[in-house]
Amino acid sequence: MHHRARKRFGQNFLVDSGVIARIVDVISPQPGDVLIEIGPGQAAMTRPLAESGAEMVLLEIDRDLVARLREQFAGYASVSVHEGDALRENFDELAGHRRFRLVGNLPYNISTPLIFHALRWSAQTRDMHFMLQQEVVNRLAASPGCKAWGRLSIMCQLRCAVTPLFDVPPGAFSPAPKVNSSVVRLVPHANPPVEVDDPEIFEQVVRQAFSQRRKTLRNSLRSLLDAPTMEAGGIDPGARPETRGLVELAAMSRVLAEQKRWLRTQ
Ligand code: SAM
């Protein structure tokens, strides 16, 4: 039976067989791999991925599609279907506490929170391959000083190497989305590019610094650090957050952590 695409679940199904083949090719699934697919939908990518012999955990929110997937993959011992909201799932448990690979043509309405959620399991993740809005891939891969550089770029690059792979036009989907899409590869770092002692403080600094990106650090971080403390920590209070890279942001979070420790001892 024909499935009517549900907008609220961000359903844009891949229909271009050339694009599907290219995605499967860059993922290059192998027997023995554990693949979690977020939003398999009508199984456009799932089928060829499962044919590789890789073990697959399908995570789908739409009950109607879950029922179809269960039927479709009933004969596959290596495929399990899980009904749930990817934003609430524990990927480590879904993978049976084994190292896994994450794939998905993500629902664009929740792609950013989904990436943040996925990053929580980066230590157990071998790699991630996602189809996203091109604009989101540009943000993931941005460098300091670019307009696209911000919280998403920083939190992602702290954990992963980001490689944009190829662009996909709206016509590859049904219904066609309004925006261009891109496929991106994220590979968690074995060794992080900078040492962050306290990830919560780092996140707080990044959030605060980029909440008003046109302001200088002196102004945007005013409630956390004063200018003399920044200067003493080797940070220029007159700089704009959008020009600061991971190393400088990590330095700011170290200064703030030290200040908090010092205040506790007073
Ligand atoms: N993978 C299919 C394809 O490429 O044709 C479908 C991709 S479609 C862009 C996004 C899929 O994610 C849909 O099947 C949708 O139902 C599912 N989805 C949406 N929100 C979800 C969520 N929170 N958790 C799990 N799946 C979700």
PDB file of C-alpha atoms and ligand atoms in Angstrom:
ATOM      1  CA  MET A   1       0.000   0.000   0.000  1.00  0.00           C
ATOM      2  CA  HIS A   2       1.186   3.530  -0.744  1.00  0.00           C
ATOM      3  CA  HIS A   3       2.537   5.441   2.261  1.00  0.00           C
ATOM      4  CA  ARG A   4       1.661   9.141   2.416  1.00  0.00           C
ATOM      5  CA  ALA A   5       4.707  11.117   3.521  1.00  0.00           C
ATOM      6  CA  ARG A   6       4.250  12.726   6.937  1.00  0.00           C
ATOM      7  CA  LYS A   7       5.615  16.214   7.198  1.00  0.00           C
ATOM      8  CA  ARG A   8       5.762  16.176  10.991  1.00  0.00           C
ATOM      9  CA  PHE A   9       8.264  13.293  10.786  1.00  0.00           C
ATOM     10  CA  GLY A  10      10.385  15.096   8.185  1.00  0.00           C
ATOM     11  CA  GLN A  11       9.655  12.412   5.599  1.00  0.00           C
ATOM     12  CA  ASN A  12      11.445  12.977   2.290  1.00  0.00           C
ATOM     13  CA  PHE A  13      12.125   9.538   0.876  1.00  0.00           C
ATOM     14  CA  LEU A  14      15.136   8.862  -1.317  1.00  0.00           C
ATOM     15  CA  VAL A  15      14.065   7.676  -4.756  1.00  0.00           C
ATOM     16  CA  ASP A  16      17.185   8.208  -6.882  1.00  0.00           C
ATOM     17  CA  SER A  17      18.909   4.832  -7.220  1.00  0.00           C
ATOM     18  CA  GLY A  18      22.217   6.476  -8.253  1.00  0.00           C
ATOM     19  CA  VAL A  19      22.296   8.545  -5.046  1.00  0.00           C
ATOM     20  CA  ILE A  20      21.352   5.511  -2.934  1.00  0.00           C
ATOM     21  CA  ALA A  21      24.179   3.485  -4.501  1.00  0.00           C
ATOM     22  CA  ARG A  22      26.643   6.305  -3.841  1.00  0.00           C
ATOM     23  CA  ILE A  23      25.654   6.511  -0.185  1.00  0.00           C
ATOM     24  CA  VAL A  24      25.999   2.745   0.281  1.00  0.00           C
ATOM     25  CA  ASP A  25      29.358   2.929  -1.467  1.00  0.00           C
ATOM     26  CA  VAL A  26      30.773   5.616   0.861  1.00  0.00           C
ATOM     27  CA  ILE A  27      29.473   3.721   3.914  1.00  0.00           C
ATOM     28  CA  SER A  28      30.983   0.498   2.564  1.00  0.00           C
ATOM     29  CA  PRO A  29      29.250  -1.824   5.070  1.00  0.00           C
ATOM     30  CA  GLN A  30      31.012  -5.082   5.912  1.00  0.00           C
ATOM     31  CA  PRO A  31      29.876  -8.330   7.525  1.00  0.00           C
ATOM     32  CA  GLY A  32      30.511  -7.944  11.249  1.00  0.00           C
ATOM     33  CA  ASP A  33      29.647  -4.219  11.277  1.00  0.00           C
ATOM     34  CA  VAL A  34      26.835  -3.095  13.565  1.00  0.00           C
ATOM     35  CA  LEU A  35      24.883  -0.350  11.806  1.00  0.00           C
ATOM     36  CA  ILE A  36      22.207   1.723  13.498  1.00  0.00           C
ATOM     37  CA  GLU A  37      20.007   3.435  10.913  1.00  0.00           C
ATOM     38  CA  ILE A  38      18.019   6.446  12.098  1.00  0.00           C
ATOM     39  CA  GLY A  39      14.740   6.771  10.183  1.00  0.00           C
ATOM     40  CA  PRO A  40      14.912   3.920   7.648  1.00  0.00           C
ATOM     41  CA  GLY A  41      11.508   4.993   6.292  1.00  0.00           C
ATOM     42  CA  GLN A  42      10.664   2.849   3.274  1.00  0.00           C
ATOM     43  CA  ALA A  43      14.055   1.134   3.416  1.00  0.00           C
ATOM     44  CA  ALA A  44      15.610   2.861   0.385  1.00  0.00           C
ATOM     45  CA  MET A  45      19.098   2.634   1.914  1.00  0.00           C
ATOM     46  CA  THR A  46      18.329  -0.184   4.314  1.00  0.00           C
ATOM     47  CA  ARG A  47      17.936  -2.905   1.733  1.00  0.00           C
ATOM     48  CA  PRO A  48      21.312  -2.516   0.035  1.00  0.00           C
ATOM     49  CA  LEU A  49      23.005  -1.947   3.407  1.00  0.00           C
ATOM     50  CA  ALA A  50      21.467  -5.149   4.828  1.00  0.00           C
ATOM     51  CA  GLU A  51      22.502  -7.118   1.712  1.00  0.00           C
ATOM     52  CA  SER A  52      26.134  -6.545   2.733  1.00  0.00           C
ATOM     53  CA  GLY A  53      25.709  -8.916   5.669  1.00  0.00           C
ATOM     54  CA  ALA A  54      26.184  -6.146   8.232  1.00  0.00           C
ATOM     55  CA  GLU A  55      24.027  -6.356  11.328  1.00  0.00           C
ATOM     56  CA  MET A  56      21.401  -3.596  11.298  1.00  0.00           C
ATOM     57  CA  VAL A  57      19.315  -1.949  13.987  1.00  0.00           C
ATOM     58  CA  LEU A  58      16.532   0.107  12.414  1.00  0.00           C
ATOM     59  CA  LEU A  59      15.178   2.937  14.511  1.00  0.00           C
ATOM     60  CA  GLU A  60      11.942   4.420  13.204  1.00  0.00           C
ATOM     61  CA  ILE A  61       9.309   6.615  14.873  1.00  0.00           C
ATOM     62  CA  ASP A  62       6.437   6.165  12.407  1.00  0.00           C
ATOM     63  CA  ARG A  63       4.335   3.223  13.559  1.00  0.00           C
ATOM     64  CA  ASP A  64       2.991   2.463  10.063  1.00  0.00           C
ATOM     65  CA  LEU A  65       6.496   2.318   8.629  1.00  0.00           C
ATOM     66  CA  VAL A  66       7.673   0.188  11.557  1.00  0.00           C
ATOM     67  CA  ALA A  67       4.968  -2.384  10.742  1.00  0.00           C
ATOM     68  CA  ARG A  68       6.070  -2.466   7.097  1.00  0.00           C
ATOM     69  CA  LEU A  69       9.748  -2.742   8.002  1.00  0.00           C
ATOM     70  CA  ARG A  70       8.992  -5.679  10.328  1.00  0.00           C
ATOM     71  CA  GLU A  71       7.257  -7.465   7.448  1.00  0.00           C
ATOM     72  CA  GLN A  72       9.900  -6.565   4.917  1.00  0.00           C
ATOM     73  CA  PHE A  73      12.806  -7.784   7.031  1.00  0.00           C
ATOM     74  CA  ALA A  74      11.117 -10.748   8.708  1.00  0.00           C
ATOM     75  CA  GLY A  75      13.453 -13.118   6.876  1.00  0.00           C
ATOM     76  CA  TYR A  76      16.638 -11.292   7.860  1.00  0.00           C
ATOM     77  CA  ALA A  77      18.226 -12.597  11.068  1.00  0.00           C
ATOM     78  CA  SER A  78      20.714  -9.710  10.982  1.00  0.00           C
ATOM     79  CA  VAL A  79      18.081  -6.922  10.908  1.00  0.00           C
ATOM     80  CA  SER A  80      16.083  -5.786  13.940  1.00  0.00           C
ATOM     81  CA  VAL A  81      13.404  -3.114  13.910  1.00  0.00           C
ATOM     82  CA  HIS A  82      12.979  -0.778  16.834  1.00  0.00           C
ATOM     83  CA  GLU A  83      10.054   1.633  17.186  1.00  0.00           C
ATOM     84  CA  GLY A  84      11.126   4.800  18.977  1.00  0.00           C
ATOM     85  CA  ASP A  85      12.188   8.419  18.939  1.00  0.00           C
ATOM     86  CA  ALA A  86      15.888   8.615  18.050  1.00  0.00           C
ATOM     87  CA  LEU A  87      16.228  11.722  20.247  1.00  0.00           C
ATOM     88  CA  ARG A  88      15.403   9.631  23.314  1.00  0.00           C
ATOM     89  CA  GLU A  89      17.229   6.427  22.503  1.00  0.00           C
ATOM     90  CA  ASN A  90      20.392   5.129  24.100  1.00  0.00           C
ATOM     91  CA  PHE A  91      22.449   4.092  21.057  1.00  0.00           C
ATOM     92  CA  ASP A  92      24.919   2.131  23.164  1.00  0.00           C
ATOM     93  CA  GLU A  93      22.102  -0.108  24.417  1.00  0.00           C
ATOM     94  CA  LEU A  94      20.584  -0.427  20.943  1.00  0.00           C
ATOM     95  CA  ALA A  95      23.935  -1.723  19.692  1.00  0.00           C
ATOM     96  CA  GLY A  96      24.149  -4.234  22.555  1.00  0.00           C
ATOM     97  CA  HIS A  97      27.146  -2.323  23.996  1.00  0.00           C
ATOM     98  CA  ARG A  98      29.192  -3.037  20.879  1.00  0.00           C
ATOM     99  CA  ARG A  99      31.026  -0.479  18.769  1.00  0.00           C
ATOM    100  CA  PHE A 100      28.632   0.719  16.090  1.00  0.00           C
ATOM    101  CA  ARG A 101      28.293   2.799  12.953  1.00  0.00           C
ATOM    102  CA  LEU A 102      25.494   5.319  12.633  1.00  0.00           C
ATOM    103  CA  VAL A 103      23.752   6.081   9.343  1.00  0.00           C
ATOM    104  CA  GLY A 104      20.680   7.996   8.290  1.00  0.00           C
ATOM    105  CA  ASN A 105      18.953  10.287   5.897  1.00  0.00           C
ATOM    106  CA  LEU A 106      17.933  12.403   8.862  1.00  0.00           C
ATOM    107  CA  PRO A 107      14.563  14.102   9.347  1.00  0.00           C
ATOM    108  CA  TYR A 108      15.586  17.709   8.648  1.00  0.00           C
ATOM    109  CA  ASN A 109      13.207  19.216  11.220  1.00  0.00           C
ATOM    110  CA  ILE A 110      15.275  17.691  14.059  1.00  0.00           C
ATOM    111  CA  SER A 111      18.682  17.213  12.429  1.00  0.00           C
ATOM    112  CA  THR A 112      20.649  19.533  14.759  1.00  0.00           C
ATOM    113  CA  PRO A 113      19.353  18.067  18.062  1.00  0.00           C
ATOM    114  CA  LEU A 114      19.868  14.598  16.563  1.00  0.00           C
ATOM    115  CA  ILE A 115      23.528  15.345  15.841  1.00  0.00           C
ATOM    116  CA  PHE A 116      24.036  16.628  19.405  1.00  0.00           C
ATOM    117  CA  HIS A 117      22.315  13.501  20.700  1.00  0.00           C
ATOM    118  CA  ALA A 118      24.483  11.219  18.526  1.00  0.00           C
ATOM    119  CA  LEU A 119      27.667  12.953  19.760  1.00  0.00           C
ATOM    120  CA  ARG A 120      26.905  11.693  23.267  1.00  0.00           C
ATOM    121  CA  TRP A 121      27.923   8.227  22.085  1.00  0.00           C
ATOM    122  CA  SER A 122      30.958   9.245  20.051  1.00  0.00           C
ATOM    123  CA  ALA A 123      33.255   7.070  22.205  1.00  0.00           C
ATOM    124  CA  GLN A 124      31.335   3.957  21.085  1.00  0.00           C
ATOM    125  CA  THR A 125      30.803   5.118  17.490  1.00  0.00           C
ATOM    126  CA  ARG A 126      33.164   4.095  14.696  1.00  0.00           C
ATOM    127  CA  ASP A 127      31.726   6.594  12.218  1.00  0.00           C
ATOM    128  CA  MET A 128      28.563   8.386  11.138  1.00  0.00           C
ATOM    129  CA  HIS A 129      27.205   9.003   7.661  1.00  0.00           C
ATOM    130  CA  PHE A 130      24.313  11.420   7.455  1.00  0.00           C
ATOM    131  CA  MET A 131      22.256  13.071   4.757  1.00  0.00           C
ATOM    132  CA  LEU A 132      21.497  16.604   5.936  1.00  0.00           C
ATOM    133  CA  GLN A 133      20.506  19.997   4.635  1.00  0.00           C
ATOM    134  CA  GLN A 134      23.553  21.408   2.834  1.00  0.00           C
ATOM    135  CA  GLU A 135      23.450  24.404   5.181  1.00  0.00           C
ATOM    136  CA  VAL A 136      23.856  22.113   8.218  1.00  0.00           C
ATOM    137  CA  VAL A 137      26.808  20.309   6.594  1.00  0.00           C
ATOM    138  CA  ASN A 138      28.385  23.721   5.936  1.00  0.00           C
ATOM    139  CA  ARG A 139      28.009  24.528   9.620  1.00  0.00           C
ATOM    140  CA  LEU A 140      29.476  21.163  10.683  1.00  0.00           C
ATOM    141  CA  ALA A 141      32.522  21.651   8.460  1.00  0.00           C
ATOM    142  CA  ALA A 142      33.018  25.422   8.975  1.00  0.00           C
ATOM    143  CA  SER A 143      36.293  27.036  10.089  1.00  0.00           C
ATOM    144  CA  PRO A 144      36.757  29.903  12.556  1.00  0.00           C
ATOM    145  CA  GLY A 145      36.050  33.257  10.941  1.00  0.00           C
ATOM    146  CA  CYS A 146      33.347  31.828   8.612  1.00  0.00           C
ATOM    147  CA  LYS A 147      29.743  32.898   8.990  1.00  0.00           C
ATOM    148  CA  ALA A 148      28.755  29.260   9.494  1.00  0.00           C
ATOM    149  CA  TRP A 149      31.214  28.758  12.407  1.00  0.00           C
ATOM    150  CA  GLY A 150      29.284  28.334  15.655  1.00  0.00           C
ATOM    151  CA  ARG A 151      28.164  26.005  18.428  1.00  0.00           C
ATOM    152  CA  LEU A 152      27.355  23.112  16.073  1.00  0.00           C
ATOM    153  CA  SER A 153      30.764  23.309  14.306  1.00  0.00           C
ATOM    154  CA  ILE A 154      32.617  23.524  17.606  1.00  0.00           C
ATOM    155  CA  MET A 155      30.841  20.772  19.533  1.00  0.00           C
ATOM    156  CA  CYS A 156      31.071  18.470  16.520  1.00  0.00           C
ATOM    157  CA  GLN A 157      34.717  19.188  15.648  1.00  0.00           C
ATOM    158  CA  LEU A 158      35.729  18.732  19.270  1.00  0.00           C
ATOM    159  CA  ARG A 159      34.598  15.107  18.961  1.00  0.00           C
ATOM    160  CA  CYS A 160      34.852  14.250  15.259  1.00  0.00           C
ATOM    161  CA  ALA A 161      36.687  14.792  12.000  1.00  0.00           C
ATOM    162  CA  VAL A 162      34.107  16.171   9.564  1.00  0.00           C
ATOM    163  CA  THR A 163      34.241  15.331   5.832  1.00  0.00           C
ATOM    164  CA  PRO A 164      31.530  16.615   3.479  1.00  0.00           C
ATOM    165  CA  LEU A 165      31.205  13.941   0.768  1.00  0.00           C
ATOM    166  CA  PHE A 166      28.754  15.041  -1.961  1.00  0.00           C
ATOM    167  CA  ASP A 167      25.702  17.186  -2.625  1.00  0.00           C
ATOM    168  CA  VAL A 168      22.248  15.841  -3.467  1.00  0.00           C
ATOM    169  CA  PRO A 169      19.581  17.867  -5.297  1.00  0.00           C
ATOM    170  CA  PRO A 170      15.940  18.024  -4.127  1.00  0.00           C
ATOM    171  CA  GLY A 171      14.839  15.872  -7.093  1.00  0.00           C
ATOM    172  CA  ALA A 172      16.478  12.789  -5.521  1.00  0.00           C
ATOM    173  CA  PHE A 173      13.676  12.684  -2.924  1.00  0.00           C
ATOM    174  CA  SER A 174       9.922  12.255  -2.888  1.00  0.00           C
ATOM    175  CA  PRO A 175       8.447  14.580  -1.863  1.00  0.00           C
ATOM    176  CA  ALA A 176      11.284  16.935  -2.859  1.00  0.00           C
ATOM    177  CA  PRO A 177      12.557  19.078   0.034  1.00  0.00           C
ATOM    178  CA  LYS A 178      12.853  22.851  -0.488  1.00  0.00           C
ATOM    179  CA  VAL A 179      16.604  22.844   0.136  1.00  0.00           C
ATOM    180  CA  ASN A 180      19.736  21.176  -1.216  1.00  0.00           C
ATOM    181  CA  SER A 181      21.164  18.285   0.740  1.00  0.00           C
ATOM    182  CA  SER A 182      24.646  16.875   1.365  1.00  0.00           C
ATOM    183  CA  VAL A 183      26.096  13.652   2.672  1.00  0.00           C
ATOM    184  CA  VAL A 184      28.661  14.046   5.430  1.00  0.00           C
ATOM    185  CA  ARG A 185      31.018  11.662   7.247  1.00  0.00           C
ATOM    186  CA  LEU A 186      31.865  12.183  10.926  1.00  0.00           C
ATOM    187  CA  VAL A 187      34.673  10.096  12.413  1.00  0.00           C
ATOM    188  CA  PRO A 188      35.169  10.390  16.182  1.00  0.00           C
ATOM    189  CA  HIS A 189      38.735  11.395  17.075  1.00  0.00           C
ATOM    190  CA  ALA A 190      40.904   8.764  18.754  1.00  0.00           C
ATOM    191  CA  ASN A 191      42.682  11.718  20.404  1.00  0.00           C
ATOM    192  CA  PRO A 192      40.778  14.996  20.755  1.00  0.00           C
ATOM    193  CA  PRO A 193      42.292  18.015  18.950  1.00  0.00           C
ATOM    194  CA  VAL A 194      42.273  19.968  22.247  1.00  0.00           C
ATOM    195  CA  GLU A 195      42.113  18.894  25.882  1.00  0.00           C
ATOM    196  CA  VAL A 196      38.865  19.900  27.552  1.00  0.00           C
ATOM    197  CA  ASP A 197      38.976  19.086  31.272  1.00  0.00           C
ATOM    198  CA  ASP A 198      35.389  20.001  31.994  1.00  0.00           C
ATOM    199  CA  PRO A 199      33.031  19.447  29.021  1.00  0.00           C
ATOM    200  CA  GLU A 200      30.136  21.165  30.821  1.00  0.00           C
ATOM    201  CA  ILE A 201      32.111  24.373  31.338  1.00  0.00           C
ATOM    202  CA  PHE A 202      33.358  24.218  27.735  1.00  0.00           C
ATOM    203  CA  GLU A 203      29.764  23.947  26.536  1.00  0.00           C
ATOM    204  CA  GLN A 204      28.709  26.817  28.758  1.00  0.00           C
ATOM    205  CA  VAL A 205      31.468  29.046  27.337  1.00  0.00           C
ATOM    206  CA  VAL A 206      30.584  28.139  23.739  1.00  0.00           C
ATOM    207  CA  ARG A 207      26.868  28.658  24.298  1.00  0.00           C
ATOM    208  CA  GLN A 208      27.406  32.006  25.963  1.00  0.00           C
ATOM    209  CA  ALA A 209      30.078  33.230  23.523  1.00  0.00           C
ATOM    210  CA  PHE A 210      27.915  32.481  20.497  1.00  0.00           C
ATOM    211  CA  SER A 211      24.615  33.673  21.938  1.00  0.00           C
ATOM    212  CA  GLN A 212      25.561  37.141  20.666  1.00  0.00           C
ATOM    213  CA  ARG A 213      28.124  36.438  18.010  1.00  0.00           C
ATOM    214  CA  ARG A 214      28.640  40.041  16.889  1.00  0.00           C
ATOM    215  CA  LYS A 215      29.683  41.124  20.377  1.00  0.00           C
ATOM    216  CA  THR A 216      33.241  41.041  21.693  1.00  0.00           C
ATOM    217  CA  LEU A 217      34.206  38.341  24.191  1.00  0.00           C
ATOM    218  CA  ARG A 218      34.402  41.033  26.862  1.00  0.00           C
ATOM    219  CA  ASN A 219      30.667  41.632  26.398  1.00  0.00           C
ATOM    220  CA  SER A 220      29.346  38.194  25.558  1.00  0.00           C
ATOM    221  CA  LEU A 221      31.226  36.466  28.402  1.00  0.00           C
ATOM    222  CA  ARG A 222      30.731  39.315  30.885  1.00  0.00           C
ATOM    223  CA  SER A 223      28.595  37.215  33.228  1.00  0.00           C
ATOM    224  CA  LEU A 224      31.242  34.445  33.352  1.00  0.00           C
ATOM    225  CA  LEU A 225      34.666  36.115  33.180  1.00  0.00           C
ATOM    226  CA  ASP A 226      35.950  39.659  33.571  1.00  0.00           C
ATOM    227  CA  ALA A 227      38.358  41.184  31.062  1.00  0.00           C
ATOM    228  CA  PRO A 228      41.471  41.171  33.324  1.00  0.00           C
ATOM    229  CA  THR A 229      40.959  37.437  34.056  1.00  0.00           C
ATOM    230  CA  MET A 230      40.651  36.781  30.314  1.00  0.00           C
ATOM    231  CA  GLU A 231      43.824  38.732  29.628  1.00  0.00           C
ATOM    232  CA  ALA A 232      45.679  36.927  32.407  1.00  0.00           C
ATOM    233  CA  GLY A 233      44.657  33.665  30.714  1.00  0.00           C
ATOM    234  CA  GLY A 234      46.038  34.852  27.370  1.00  0.00           C
ATOM    235  CA  ILE A 235      42.614  35.644  25.841  1.00  0.00           C
ATOM    236  CA  ASP A 236      41.943  38.882  23.944  1.00  0.00           C
ATOM    237  CA  PRO A 237      38.708  40.336  25.399  1.00  0.00           C
ATOM    238  CA  GLY A 238      38.306  42.543  22.316  1.00  0.00           C
ATOM    239  CA  ALA A 239      38.059  39.567  19.925  1.00  0.00           C
ATOM    240  CA  ARG A 240      34.768  38.346  18.443  1.00  0.00           C
ATOM    241  CA  PRO A 241      33.716  34.784  19.306  1.00  0.00           C
ATOM    242  CA  GLU A 242      33.263  33.862  15.637  1.00  0.00           C
ATOM    243  CA  THR A 243      37.001  34.305  15.032  1.00  0.00           C
ATOM    244  CA  ARG A 244      38.021  31.962  17.870  1.00  0.00           C
ATOM    245  CA  GLY A 245      39.006  28.360  17.191  1.00  0.00           C
ATOM    246  CA  LEU A 246      38.842  25.236  19.364  1.00  0.00           C
ATOM    247  CA  VAL A 247      42.195  25.963  21.022  1.00  0.00           C
ATOM    248  CA  GLU A 248      41.133  29.440  22.186  1.00  0.00           C
ATOM    249  CA  LEU A 249      37.690  28.266  23.311  1.00  0.00           C
ATOM    250  CA  ALA A 250      39.312  25.466  25.301  1.00  0.00           C
ATOM    251  CA  ALA A 251      41.643  28.075  26.863  1.00  0.00           C
ATOM    252  CA  MET A 252      38.620  30.161  27.880  1.00  0.00           C
ATOM    253  CA  SER A 253      36.941  27.170  29.467  1.00  0.00           C
ATOM    254  CA  ARG A 254      40.169  26.371  31.384  1.00  0.00           C
ATOM    255  CA  VAL A 255      40.342  29.931  32.729  1.00  0.00           C
ATOM    256  CA  LEU A 256      36.702  29.733  33.794  1.00  0.00           C
ATOM    257  CA  ALA A 257      37.209  26.327  35.432  1.00  0.00           C
ATOM    258  CA  GLU A 258      40.224  27.690  37.326  1.00  0.00           C
ATOM    259  CA  GLN A 259      38.234  30.726  38.434  1.00  0.00           C
ATOM    260  CA  LYS A 260      35.432  28.454  39.702  1.00  0.00           C
ATOM    261  CA  ARG A 261      37.932  26.304  41.595  1.00  0.00           C
ATOM    262  CA  TRP A 262      39.559  29.394  43.099  1.00  0.00           C
ATOM    263  CA  LEU A 263      36.165  30.820  44.164  1.00  0.00           C
ATOM    264  CA  ARG A 264      35.305  27.537  45.896  1.00  0.00           C
ATOM    265  CA  THR A 265      38.436  27.773  48.013  1.00  0.00           C
ATOM    266  CA  GLN A 266      37.667  31.352  49.155  1.00  0.00           C
TER     267      GLN A 266
HETATM  268  N1  SAM B   1      15.823   6.661   5.166  1.00  0.00           N
HETATM  269  C1  SAM B   1      14.628   6.931   4.363  1.00  0.00           C
HETATM  270  C2  SAM B   1      15.032   7.360   2.986  1.00  0.00           C
HETATM  271  O1  SAM B   1      16.196   7.721   2.823  1.00  0.00           O
HETATM  272  O2  SAM B   1      14.198   7.346   2.090  1.00  0.00           O
HETATM  273  C3  SAM B   1      13.737   7.978   5.033  1.00  0.00           C
HETATM  274  C4  SAM B   1      14.364   9.321   5.300  1.00  0.00           C
HETATM  275  S1  SAM B   1      13.247  10.571   5.870  1.00  0.00           S
HETATM  276  C5  SAM B   1      14.172  12.021   5.454  1.00  0.00           C
HETATM  277  C6  SAM B   1      13.400  10.559   7.645  1.00  0.00           C
HETATM  278  C7  SAM B   1      12.905   9.319   8.345  1.00  0.00           C
HETATM  279  O3  SAM B   1      13.094   9.492   9.759  1.00  0.00           O
HETATM  280  C8  SAM B   1      11.410   9.020   8.174  1.00  0.00           C
HETATM  281  O4  SAM B   1      11.227   7.662   7.927  1.00  0.00           O
HETATM  282  C9  SAM B   1      10.781   9.435   9.521  1.00  0.00           C
HETATM  283  O5  SAM B   1       9.598   8.734   9.832  1.00  0.00           O
HETATM  284  C10 SAM B   1      11.911   9.101  10.469  1.00  0.00           C
HETATM  285  N2  SAM B   1      11.900   9.884  11.726  1.00  0.00           N
HETATM  286  C11 SAM B   1      11.472  11.154  11.922  1.00  0.00           C
HETATM  287  N3  SAM B   1      11.653  11.549  13.182  1.00  0.00           N
HETATM  288  C12 SAM B   1      12.242  10.498  13.826  1.00  0.00           C
HETATM  289  C13 SAM B   1      12.667  10.281  15.158  1.00  0.00           C
HETATM  290  N4  SAM B   1      12.554  11.227  16.092  1.00  0.00           N
HETATM  291  N5  SAM B   1      13.199   9.075  15.475  1.00  0.00           N
HETATM  292  C14 SAM B   1      13.323   8.091  14.532  1.00  0.00           C
HETATM  293  N6  SAM B   1      12.927   8.243  13.250  1.00  0.00           N
HETATM  294  C15 SAM B   1      12.397   9.430  12.899  1.00  0.00           C
END
